[in-house]
Rosetta silent file (secondary structure, phi, psi, omega in degrees, C-alpha in Angstrom):
SEQUENCE: MSTIRNSRTRLLTAAASVALAALTLTACNGDGTGVTDEGAAPSTSTSTPAAPTASAPSAPSSSGTGTGTGAGASASAPASKPTAPGRSEPAAKSPAKPPAPAGKPVTCEGSTTKTVAAPLNRPVNHMLLTVTNTGSSPCHLYAYPAVRFGEAQAVPPVVEESHPQAVVTLAPGESGYAAVLLSAADGSGAHGHTEKSLSVHFQGPSGSGSVGSAAIPPLPAQGVFVDDSLRVTYWQQDLDDALTW
SCORE:     score description
SCORE:     0.000 S_00000001
   1 L     0.000  -44.202  176.609    5.145 -135.210    9.130 S_00000001
   2 H   -64.596  -30.370  179.272    3.851 -132.705   11.615 S_00000001
   3 H   -68.165  -41.067  179.564    7.403 -131.706   12.285 S_00000001
   4 H   -64.402  -39.983 -179.257    7.973 -130.787    8.627 S_00000001
   5 H   -66.313  -36.292 -179.748    4.733 -128.795    8.548 S_00000001
   6 H   -67.389  -39.918  179.204    5.734 -126.876   11.599 S_00000001
   7 H   -63.374  -42.810  179.393    9.131 -126.017   10.098 S_00000001
   8 H   -64.764  -36.920  179.800    7.524 -124.783    6.950 S_00000001
   9 H   -63.320  -42.887 -179.756    5.121 -122.667    8.946 S_00000001
  10 H   -64.378  -38.628  179.573    7.989 -121.020   10.875 S_00000001
  11 H   -64.666  -42.198  179.482    9.821 -120.236    7.596 S_00000001
  12 H   -64.770  -38.694  179.466    6.751 -118.632    6.094 S_00000001
  13 H   -65.258  -43.598  179.659    6.234 -116.602    9.250 S_00000001
  14 H   -63.503  -42.146 -179.830    9.850 -115.467    9.225 S_00000001
  15 H   -64.419  -36.545  179.214    9.662 -114.559    5.524 S_00000001
  16 H   -66.531  -38.230  179.841    6.491 -112.611    6.170 S_00000001
  17 H   -64.613  -42.135  179.915    8.178 -110.713    9.003 S_00000001
  18 H   -64.104  -40.275 -179.304   11.156 -109.832    6.771 S_00000001
  19 H   -66.101  -38.303  179.579    8.843 -108.619    4.026 S_00000001
  20 H   -65.935  -38.555  179.134    6.833 -106.541    6.508 S_00000001
  21 H   -65.673  -38.949  179.786   10.008 -104.932    7.813 S_00000001
  22 H   -64.798  -39.537  177.841   11.138 -104.100    4.308 S_00000001
  23 H   -65.537  -38.544  179.492    7.804 -102.494    3.552 S_00000001
  24 H   -64.700  -42.159  179.829    7.959 -100.440    6.744 S_00000001
  25 H   -64.562  -39.567  179.718   11.490  -99.163    5.922 S_00000001
  26 H   -65.013  -39.084 -179.996   10.400  -98.191    2.398 S_00000001
  27 H   -65.459  -38.347  179.936    7.424  -96.296    3.777 S_00000001
  28 H   -65.965  -39.562 -179.635    9.643  -94.311    6.188 S_00000001
  29 H   -72.456  -23.881 -172.786   12.059  -93.259    3.409 S_00000001
  30 H   -86.237  -16.485 -176.585    9.264  -92.167    1.033 S_00000001
  31 L   -91.183    4.666  175.507    7.472  -89.575    3.278 S_00000001
  32 L    83.799    1.617 -178.967   10.437  -87.100    3.386 S_00000001
  33 L  -114.984   -9.465 -177.014   10.984  -87.483    7.176 S_00000001
  34 L   -86.887 -178.179  179.359   12.957  -90.689    7.379 S_00000001
  35 L   -80.692  130.566  179.789   16.632  -91.410    7.066 S_00000001
  36 L   -95.059  159.032  179.013   17.839  -91.320    3.484 S_00000001
  37 L   -73.170  121.345 -178.211   20.464  -93.521    1.984 S_00000001
  38 L   -62.219  -21.958 -178.929   23.820  -91.679    2.108 S_00000001
  39 L   -85.978   -6.360 -176.874   24.814  -93.260   -1.166 S_00000001
  40 L   -77.268  144.136 -179.973   21.825  -91.889   -3.048 S_00000001
  41 L   -77.051  143.671  179.690   22.476  -88.976   -5.513 S_00000001
  42 L   -64.539  152.449 -178.389   20.734  -85.612   -4.746 S_00000001
  43 L   -69.784  142.943 -179.738   17.614  -84.783   -6.634 S_00000001
  44 L  -117.562   30.337 -178.960   18.074  -82.623   -9.775 S_00000001
  45 L   -66.686  -28.289  177.619   14.431  -81.701  -10.145 S_00000001
  46 L   -92.538  118.158 -174.972   15.368  -77.930   -9.869 S_00000001
  47 L   -84.577  147.208  178.235   17.309  -76.968  -12.954 S_00000001
  48 L   -73.948  129.676 -179.015   20.230  -74.501  -12.874 S_00000001
  49 L   -63.516  140.680 -178.353   19.288  -71.183  -14.656 S_00000001
  50 L   -74.849  144.511  179.608   21.053  -70.738  -17.910 S_00000001
  51 L   -65.182  137.077 -179.265   23.591  -67.902  -18.197 S_00000001
  52 L   -63.709  142.522  179.595   22.150  -64.859  -20.079 S_00000001
  53 L   -93.444  123.415 -178.160   23.292  -64.560  -23.604 S_00000001
  54 L   -68.010  129.683  179.160   24.780  -61.119  -24.472 S_00000001
  55 L   -95.556  156.815 -179.879   22.960  -59.524  -27.343 S_00000001
  56 L   -67.184  140.285 -179.839   24.606  -57.326  -29.946 S_00000001
  57 L   -63.533  136.617 -179.439   24.386  -53.591  -29.132 S_00000001
  58 L   -93.868  147.678 -179.509   21.596  -51.876  -30.955 S_00000001
  59 L   -69.383  140.187  178.862   22.087  -48.524  -32.712 S_00000001
  60 L   -64.204  144.346 -178.219   20.489  -45.575  -30.899 S_00000001
  61 L   -69.726  141.053  179.587   17.220  -44.445  -32.391 S_00000001
  62 L   -69.290  -14.003 -179.569   17.347  -41.295  -34.523 S_00000001
  63 L   -90.955    5.221 -179.413   14.210  -40.095  -32.728 S_00000001
  64 L   -76.224 -172.566 -176.868   15.967  -39.932  -29.354 S_00000001
  65 L   -85.909   -1.468  176.158   17.211  -36.835  -27.544 S_00000001
  66 L    83.102   17.612 -179.591   20.740  -37.164  -28.943 S_00000001
  67 L   -79.168  -24.267  179.598   22.386  -37.967  -25.600 S_00000001
  68 L    71.828   18.328 -178.002   24.162  -41.127  -26.951 S_00000001
  69 L  -122.125   32.795 -180.000   23.700  -42.933  -23.622 S_00000001
  70 L   -69.499  170.896 -175.741   20.837  -45.326  -24.511 S_00000001
  71 L   -64.233  -28.431 -176.346   20.562  -48.883  -23.211 S_00000001
  72 L   -87.399    1.397 -176.489   21.940  -50.328  -26.432 S_00000001
  73 L   -73.608  145.675  179.848   25.128  -48.197  -26.478 S_00000001
  74 L   -70.174  142.813 -178.654   28.474  -49.997  -26.260 S_00000001
  75 L   -67.337  -26.903 -175.919   30.278  -49.655  -22.916 S_00000001
  76 L   -85.576  -14.012 -177.980   33.552  -48.838  -24.654 S_00000001
  77 L   -81.973  134.207  178.979   32.151  -45.961  -26.769 S_00000001
  78 L   -67.981  140.192 -179.852   32.533  -42.471  -25.194 S_00000001
  79 L   -76.480  138.446  178.038   29.246  -40.800  -24.320 S_00000001
  80 L   -77.514  157.343 -178.273   28.459  -37.615  -26.227 S_00000001
  81 L   -66.061  125.253 -178.649   27.823  -34.341  -24.339 S_00000001
  82 L   -66.172  147.862  177.536   24.129  -34.154  -23.377 S_00000001
  83 L  -123.347  132.714 -179.295   22.098  -31.327  -24.819 S_00000001
  84 L   -62.038  129.097 -178.335   19.022  -29.945  -23.130 S_00000001
  85 L   -63.824  140.373  176.463   15.985  -30.923  -25.213 S_00000001
  86 L    74.748    7.773 -177.364   14.285  -28.074  -27.009 S_00000001
  87 L  -111.164  131.996  179.364   17.085  -25.590  -26.272 S_00000001
  88 L  -118.947  157.173  179.406   19.022  -23.799  -28.980 S_00000001
  89 L   -68.879  136.211  179.525   22.078  -21.587  -28.812 S_00000001
  90 L   -63.114  143.344  179.382   21.229  -17.862  -28.630 S_00000001
  91 L   -69.829  144.438 -179.876   21.773  -15.948  -31.827 S_00000001
  92 L   -66.041  132.927 -179.010   24.754  -13.640  -31.850 S_00000001
  93 L   -79.830  139.086  175.953   23.746  -10.054  -31.155 S_00000001
  94 L   -76.044  138.717  179.563   24.597   -7.432  -33.680 S_00000001
  95 L   -61.167  138.838 -179.414   26.725   -4.654  -32.214 S_00000001
  96 L   -64.932  141.031  179.761   24.722   -1.569  -31.335 S_00000001
  97 L   -72.365  132.015  177.913   25.108    1.264  -33.745 S_00000001
  98 L   -67.476  148.783  179.128   26.997    4.182  -32.222 S_00000001
  99 L   -62.204  148.921 -179.809   25.053    7.410  -31.984 S_00000001
 100 L   -61.686  130.016 -177.890   25.493    9.763  -34.865 S_00000001
 101 L   -65.135  140.100  177.906   28.328   12.140  -34.057 S_00000001
 102 L   -70.905  151.153  179.670   27.292   15.702  -33.373 S_00000001
 103 L   -68.830  166.393  178.747   28.457   18.288  -35.834 S_00000001
 104 L   -65.509  134.022 -179.042   31.349   20.604  -35.127 S_00000001
 105 L   -56.459  143.057  179.835   30.273   23.491  -32.839 S_00000001
 106 E  -126.000  176.182  176.051   29.475   26.725  -34.669 S_00000001
 107 E   -84.960  130.967  177.747   28.694   30.296  -33.637 S_00000001
 108 L   -64.505  137.600  174.791   25.066   30.889  -32.726 S_00000001
 109 L  -155.925  176.481 -168.124   23.330   33.322  -35.082 S_00000001
 110 H   -57.592  -34.263 -174.534   19.872   34.197  -36.325 S_00000001
 111 H   -77.432  -15.998 -178.560   19.513   31.478  -38.991 S_00000001
 112 H  -117.537   13.317 -179.864   20.193   28.573  -36.609 S_00000001
 113 E  -138.722  166.032  172.337   18.373   29.877  -33.515 S_00000001
 114 E  -122.555  128.244 -176.267   14.996   31.120  -32.371 S_00000001
 115 E  -115.949  131.763  177.991   14.930   34.281  -30.224 S_00000001
 116 E  -120.816  132.540  176.665   12.068   35.371  -27.963 S_00000001
 117 E  -112.493  118.492 -175.635   11.913   38.796  -26.230 S_00000001
 118 E  -128.376  111.264  174.286    9.586   38.899  -23.208 S_00000001
 119 E   -61.075  143.974 -175.863    9.142   42.002  -20.973 S_00000001
 120 E  -114.288  149.566  172.607    9.066   41.073  -17.257 S_00000001
 121 L   -83.685  -34.014  177.619    7.105   42.417  -14.318 S_00000001
 122 L  -138.161  127.333   -7.125    9.835   41.382  -11.887 S_00000001
 123 L   -62.735  151.086 -177.437   12.495   42.583  -11.942 S_00000001
 124 L   -67.415  150.916  177.899   10.769   45.782  -13.063 S_00000001
 125 L    59.706   28.549  177.644   11.817   47.422  -16.330 S_00000001
 126 E  -114.634  152.963  172.823   13.536   44.190  -17.473 S_00000001
 127 E  -132.687  137.852 -178.936   13.136   42.135  -20.614 S_00000001
 128 E  -101.622  128.358  171.999   14.328   38.509  -21.029 S_00000001
 129 E  -100.623  125.726  177.664   15.949   37.292  -24.234 S_00000001
 130 E  -118.902  119.983 -179.826   15.728   33.507  -24.764 S_00000001
 131 E  -112.440  123.316 -179.656   17.771   31.988  -27.613 S_00000001
 132 E  -113.241  132.221  179.252   17.121   28.332  -28.570 S_00000001
 133 E   -75.533  113.844  178.802   19.441   26.339  -30.825 S_00000001
 134 L  -102.893    4.587  179.731   17.347   25.030  -33.731 S_00000001
 135 L   -86.745 -175.224 -179.324   20.293   23.690  -35.706 S_00000001
 136 L  -101.277    0.005 -179.955   21.814   20.190  -35.799 S_00000001
 137 L  -125.808  152.359  174.355   25.164   21.188  -34.276 S_00000001
 138 L   -60.518  152.090  177.033   26.101   22.752  -30.937 S_00000001
 139 E  -137.335  151.877 -178.613   26.582   26.502  -31.086 S_00000001
 140 E  -101.381  133.316  170.989   28.417   29.045  -28.941 S_00000001
 141 E   -98.103  102.251 -176.732   26.840   32.223  -27.607 S_00000001
 142 E   -87.383  141.725  171.775   29.812   34.567  -27.395 S_00000001
 143 E    55.647 -116.343 -175.044   29.932   37.660  -25.158 S_00000001
 144 E  -142.695  163.385 -179.273   26.554   39.439  -25.025 S_00000001
 145 E   -73.657  135.497  174.207   23.693   40.316  -27.372 S_00000001
 146 E   -94.476   99.388 -173.885   24.119   43.450  -29.463 S_00000001
 147 E   -98.297  146.592  176.475   20.568   44.816  -29.340 S_00000001
 148 E  -135.513  119.537  176.020   19.153   47.671  -31.387 S_00000001
 149 E   -95.341  129.689  177.828   15.772   49.220  -30.673 S_00000001
 150 L    59.550 -126.296 -176.815   14.165   51.031  -33.559 S_00000001
 151 L  -102.113   21.054 -177.631   16.627   53.104  -35.563 S_00000001
 152 L   -61.390  139.453 -179.709   19.358   53.242  -32.925 S_00000001
 153 L   -92.940  -22.150 -177.914   22.881   53.387  -34.345 S_00000001
 154 L  -114.292  156.451  177.337   24.694   52.237  -31.191 S_00000001
 155 L  -100.476  148.122 -178.640   24.235   49.181  -29.009 S_00000001
 156 L   -69.033  156.941  179.040   23.790   49.516  -25.254 S_00000001
 157 L   -72.374  168.307 -178.517   26.699   48.688  -22.912 S_00000001
 158 E  -104.201  149.867  172.906   27.015   45.388  -20.990 S_00000001
 159 L   -78.716  104.035 -173.710   26.863   44.831  -17.234 S_00000001
 160 H   -60.679  -32.462 -178.664   30.456   43.725  -16.671 S_00000001
 161 H   -64.752  -14.563 -177.828   29.644   42.007  -13.361 S_00000001
 162 H   -89.962    8.873 -177.247   27.484   39.473  -15.259 S_00000001
 163 L   -62.009  124.338 -179.841   30.425   37.917  -17.115 S_00000001
 164 L   -76.353  166.356  179.820   30.068   34.063  -16.960 S_00000001
 165 L   -76.389  -22.541 -179.036   32.945   31.738  -16.136 S_00000001
 166 L  -144.893  161.132  176.850   32.764   29.995  -19.510 S_00000001
 167 L   -64.578  135.430  178.552   31.371   30.527  -22.984 S_00000001
 168 E   -74.286  124.305  179.529   27.723   29.501  -23.177 S_00000001
 169 E  -118.646  129.700 -179.143   27.325   26.460  -25.445 S_00000001
 170 E  -110.382  120.046  170.014   23.931   25.280  -26.634 S_00000001
 171 L   -72.665  161.541  177.136   23.341   21.711  -27.764 S_00000001
 172 L   -52.164  125.908  179.813   20.584   21.292  -30.363 S_00000001
 173 L    93.025  -13.482  179.874   17.320   22.181  -28.630 S_00000001
 174 L   -85.223  161.924 -177.185   18.936   23.917  -25.628 S_00000001
 175 E  -124.557  150.283  172.602   18.424   27.568  -24.689 S_00000001
 176 E  -122.793  164.777 -170.600   20.584   30.434  -23.410 S_00000001
 177 E  -137.902  153.365  171.250   19.496   33.672  -21.741 S_00000001
 178 E  -151.577  147.544  178.815   20.307   37.367  -21.376 S_00000001
 179 E  -105.503  146.873  175.191   18.498   40.192  -19.627 S_00000001
 180 E  -116.064  119.063  176.248   17.917   43.689  -21.012 S_00000001
 181 E   -86.978  104.031 -168.181   17.617   46.509  -18.416 S_00000001
 182 L   -73.538  -43.263 -176.056   15.224   48.813  -20.290 S_00000001
 183 L  -156.725  165.989 -179.403   15.130   51.864  -18.045 S_00000001
 184 L   -68.490  133.627 -178.092   15.999   53.140  -14.578 S_00000001
 185 L   -66.091  -27.453 -178.205   13.637   51.798  -11.936 S_00000001
 186 L   -94.216    5.114  177.827   13.562   55.158  -10.115 S_00000001
 187 L    77.325   14.312 -176.998   12.831   57.151  -13.263 S_00000001
 188 L   -82.653   -7.589 -178.481   16.197   58.906  -13.205 S_00000001
 189 L   -72.579  150.610 -178.540   17.083   57.965  -16.801 S_00000001
 190 L  -101.214  160.849  175.815   17.085   60.604  -19.537 S_00000001
 191 L    58.499   41.938  177.083   15.588   60.620  -22.995 S_00000001
 192 L   -66.849  141.322  179.141   12.910   58.045  -22.228 S_00000001
 193 E  -163.373  170.452 -177.792   10.782   56.894  -25.165 S_00000001
 194 E  -104.298  135.729  177.184    8.846   53.920  -26.520 S_00000001
 195 E  -119.912  144.070 -177.804   10.244   51.497  -29.070 S_00000001
 196 L  -120.016    5.816  177.742    8.224   48.950  -31.069 S_00000001
 197 L  -141.085  153.528 -176.354   10.919   46.999  -32.923 S_00000001
 198 E  -148.194  140.073  170.553   14.044   45.126  -31.905 S_00000001
 199 E  -126.326  140.293 -179.188   16.932   43.363  -33.635 S_00000001
 200 E  -118.377  120.343  179.659   19.399   41.043  -31.840 S_00000001
 201 E  -105.826  149.209 -176.297   22.862   40.563  -33.336 S_00000001
 202 E  -109.060  138.001 -178.762   25.296   37.781  -32.349 S_00000001
 203 E   -93.281  156.981  177.638   28.990   38.275  -31.717 S_00000001
 204 L   -92.249 -175.580 -177.501   31.849   36.032  -32.847 S_00000001
 205 L   -58.055  -30.573 -177.730   34.714   34.557  -30.804 S_00000001
 206 L   -74.682  -18.355 -179.464   36.657   37.828  -30.940 S_00000001
 207 L    77.284   12.171  179.129   33.779   39.730  -29.285 S_00000001
 208 L  -126.914  122.355 -179.229   33.949   42.513  -31.849 S_00000001
 209 L    82.468  165.004 -178.553   31.304   42.951  -34.515 S_00000001
 210 E  -102.661  156.586  178.934   28.374   40.702  -35.372 S_00000001
 211 E  -126.225  151.831  176.775   28.333   37.440  -37.331 S_00000001
 212 E    64.697 -162.076 -179.271   25.649   35.792  -39.412 S_00000001
 213 E   -90.083  154.241  178.519   22.121   37.059  -39.593 S_00000001
 214 E   -84.947  158.814  172.779   20.331   38.968  -36.835 S_00000001
 215 E   -97.631  143.047 -179.947   17.206   37.780  -35.003 S_00000001
 216 L  -121.984   77.041  179.214   14.077   39.961  -35.153 S_00000001
 217 L   -73.768  141.647  179.099   11.891   38.926  -32.180 S_00000001
 218 L   -72.115  149.481  174.975    8.492   40.671  -32.008 S_00000001
 219 L  -105.300  163.407  175.279    7.735   43.141  -29.195 S_00000001
 220 L   -55.590  153.827 -176.389    4.364   43.733  -27.526 S_00000001
 221 L   -58.334  -34.936 -179.666    1.956   45.818  -29.607 S_00000001
 222 L   -80.828   -3.776 -179.839    2.279   48.765  -27.221 S_00000001
 223 L    78.474 -174.332  178.259    6.086   48.607  -27.472 S_00000001
 224 E  -128.477  148.325 -179.423    8.577   48.930  -24.591 S_00000001
 225 E   -92.470  129.825  178.612    9.826   52.024  -22.754 S_00000001
 226 E  -131.073  157.508  173.288   13.588   52.652  -22.812 S_00000001
 227 L  -143.684 -167.173 -176.478   15.894   55.455  -21.649 S_00000001
 228 L   -69.418   -6.307  177.596   19.583   56.203  -21.382 S_00000001
 229 L   -82.969    0.927 -176.363   19.942   53.553  -18.619 S_00000001
 230 L   -55.543  126.234  177.921   19.556   50.811  -21.241 S_00000001
 231 E  -147.688  166.331  177.028   22.041   47.944  -20.658 S_00000001
 232 E  -132.088  162.039  174.074   22.333   44.196  -21.302 S_00000001
 233 L   -99.775  166.038  170.368   23.887   41.201  -19.501 S_00000001
 234 L   -66.847  158.089  172.768   26.271   38.609  -20.913 S_00000001
 235 L   -61.204  139.057 -178.546   24.718   35.435  -22.254 S_00000001
 236 E  -124.524  147.254  176.781   24.000   32.995  -19.442 S_00000001
 237 L   -77.523  -27.389 -174.874   23.528   29.243  -19.407 S_00000001
 238 L  -115.137  139.467 -178.960   21.002   29.493  -16.568 S_00000001
 239 H   -61.073  -44.755 -177.634   17.834   31.588  -16.463 S_00000001
 240 H   -61.919  -36.047  178.915   18.263   32.684  -12.854 S_00000001
 241 H   -64.292  -34.345  179.574   21.745   34.011  -13.556 S_00000001
 242 H   -69.438  -30.812 -176.883   20.338   36.233  -16.289 S_00000001
 243 L   -92.226    5.359  179.874   17.728   37.730  -13.958 S_00000001
 244 L   -72.485  -28.845 -171.350   20.183   38.475  -11.145 S_00000001
 245 L   -98.550    0.000    0.000   21.190   41.891  -12.596 S_00000001
């Protein structure tokens, strides 16, 4: 009887040992540091991310800048040429109006010019004639001024050495010049007298006779003294050239 009890005791002890070993093995596998069963399937607690679903391309907003390259544009559609925001194409310029053509040159004469006669202190016994073109067309001053003091019937001779290289041409508003040698500086001239009026006549291209109307520039109140030495220069484009003689 005691033998049977002892056998049963050993079986219970052995069963308890096996159960304890099984519990120990389970505890080792459950803390994440033990040996895992090679036949066990891997954990699927982390889910695989789903593939993104392509959305339909959205039409570009009408309030955009008009570049056509927004995020919703189709990859296969060609991009339109970008335009700088707020910039517009410059307006076409109107061609500049050409200047009004000048009229055909005419002969200078009293009605289209203004003539001033000014006695000079230097050179002595000289008077300067200044003719300004007041017309709308260029005019030519041909040869030399045909001057008449008082009631004189003849015009004084010209200083041939003063002949210019070209005909003097005055644009509208420009002036030409001539000098009048009134009397001999050394007093050697004959028939000296005082004159208080003057008329200036203009010559034509031929250099013979006067054309148009004469100019009547005023003289000083006391008049000017002239004698037989009276002469004139050719018309000059430059003031200094007129006063050289």
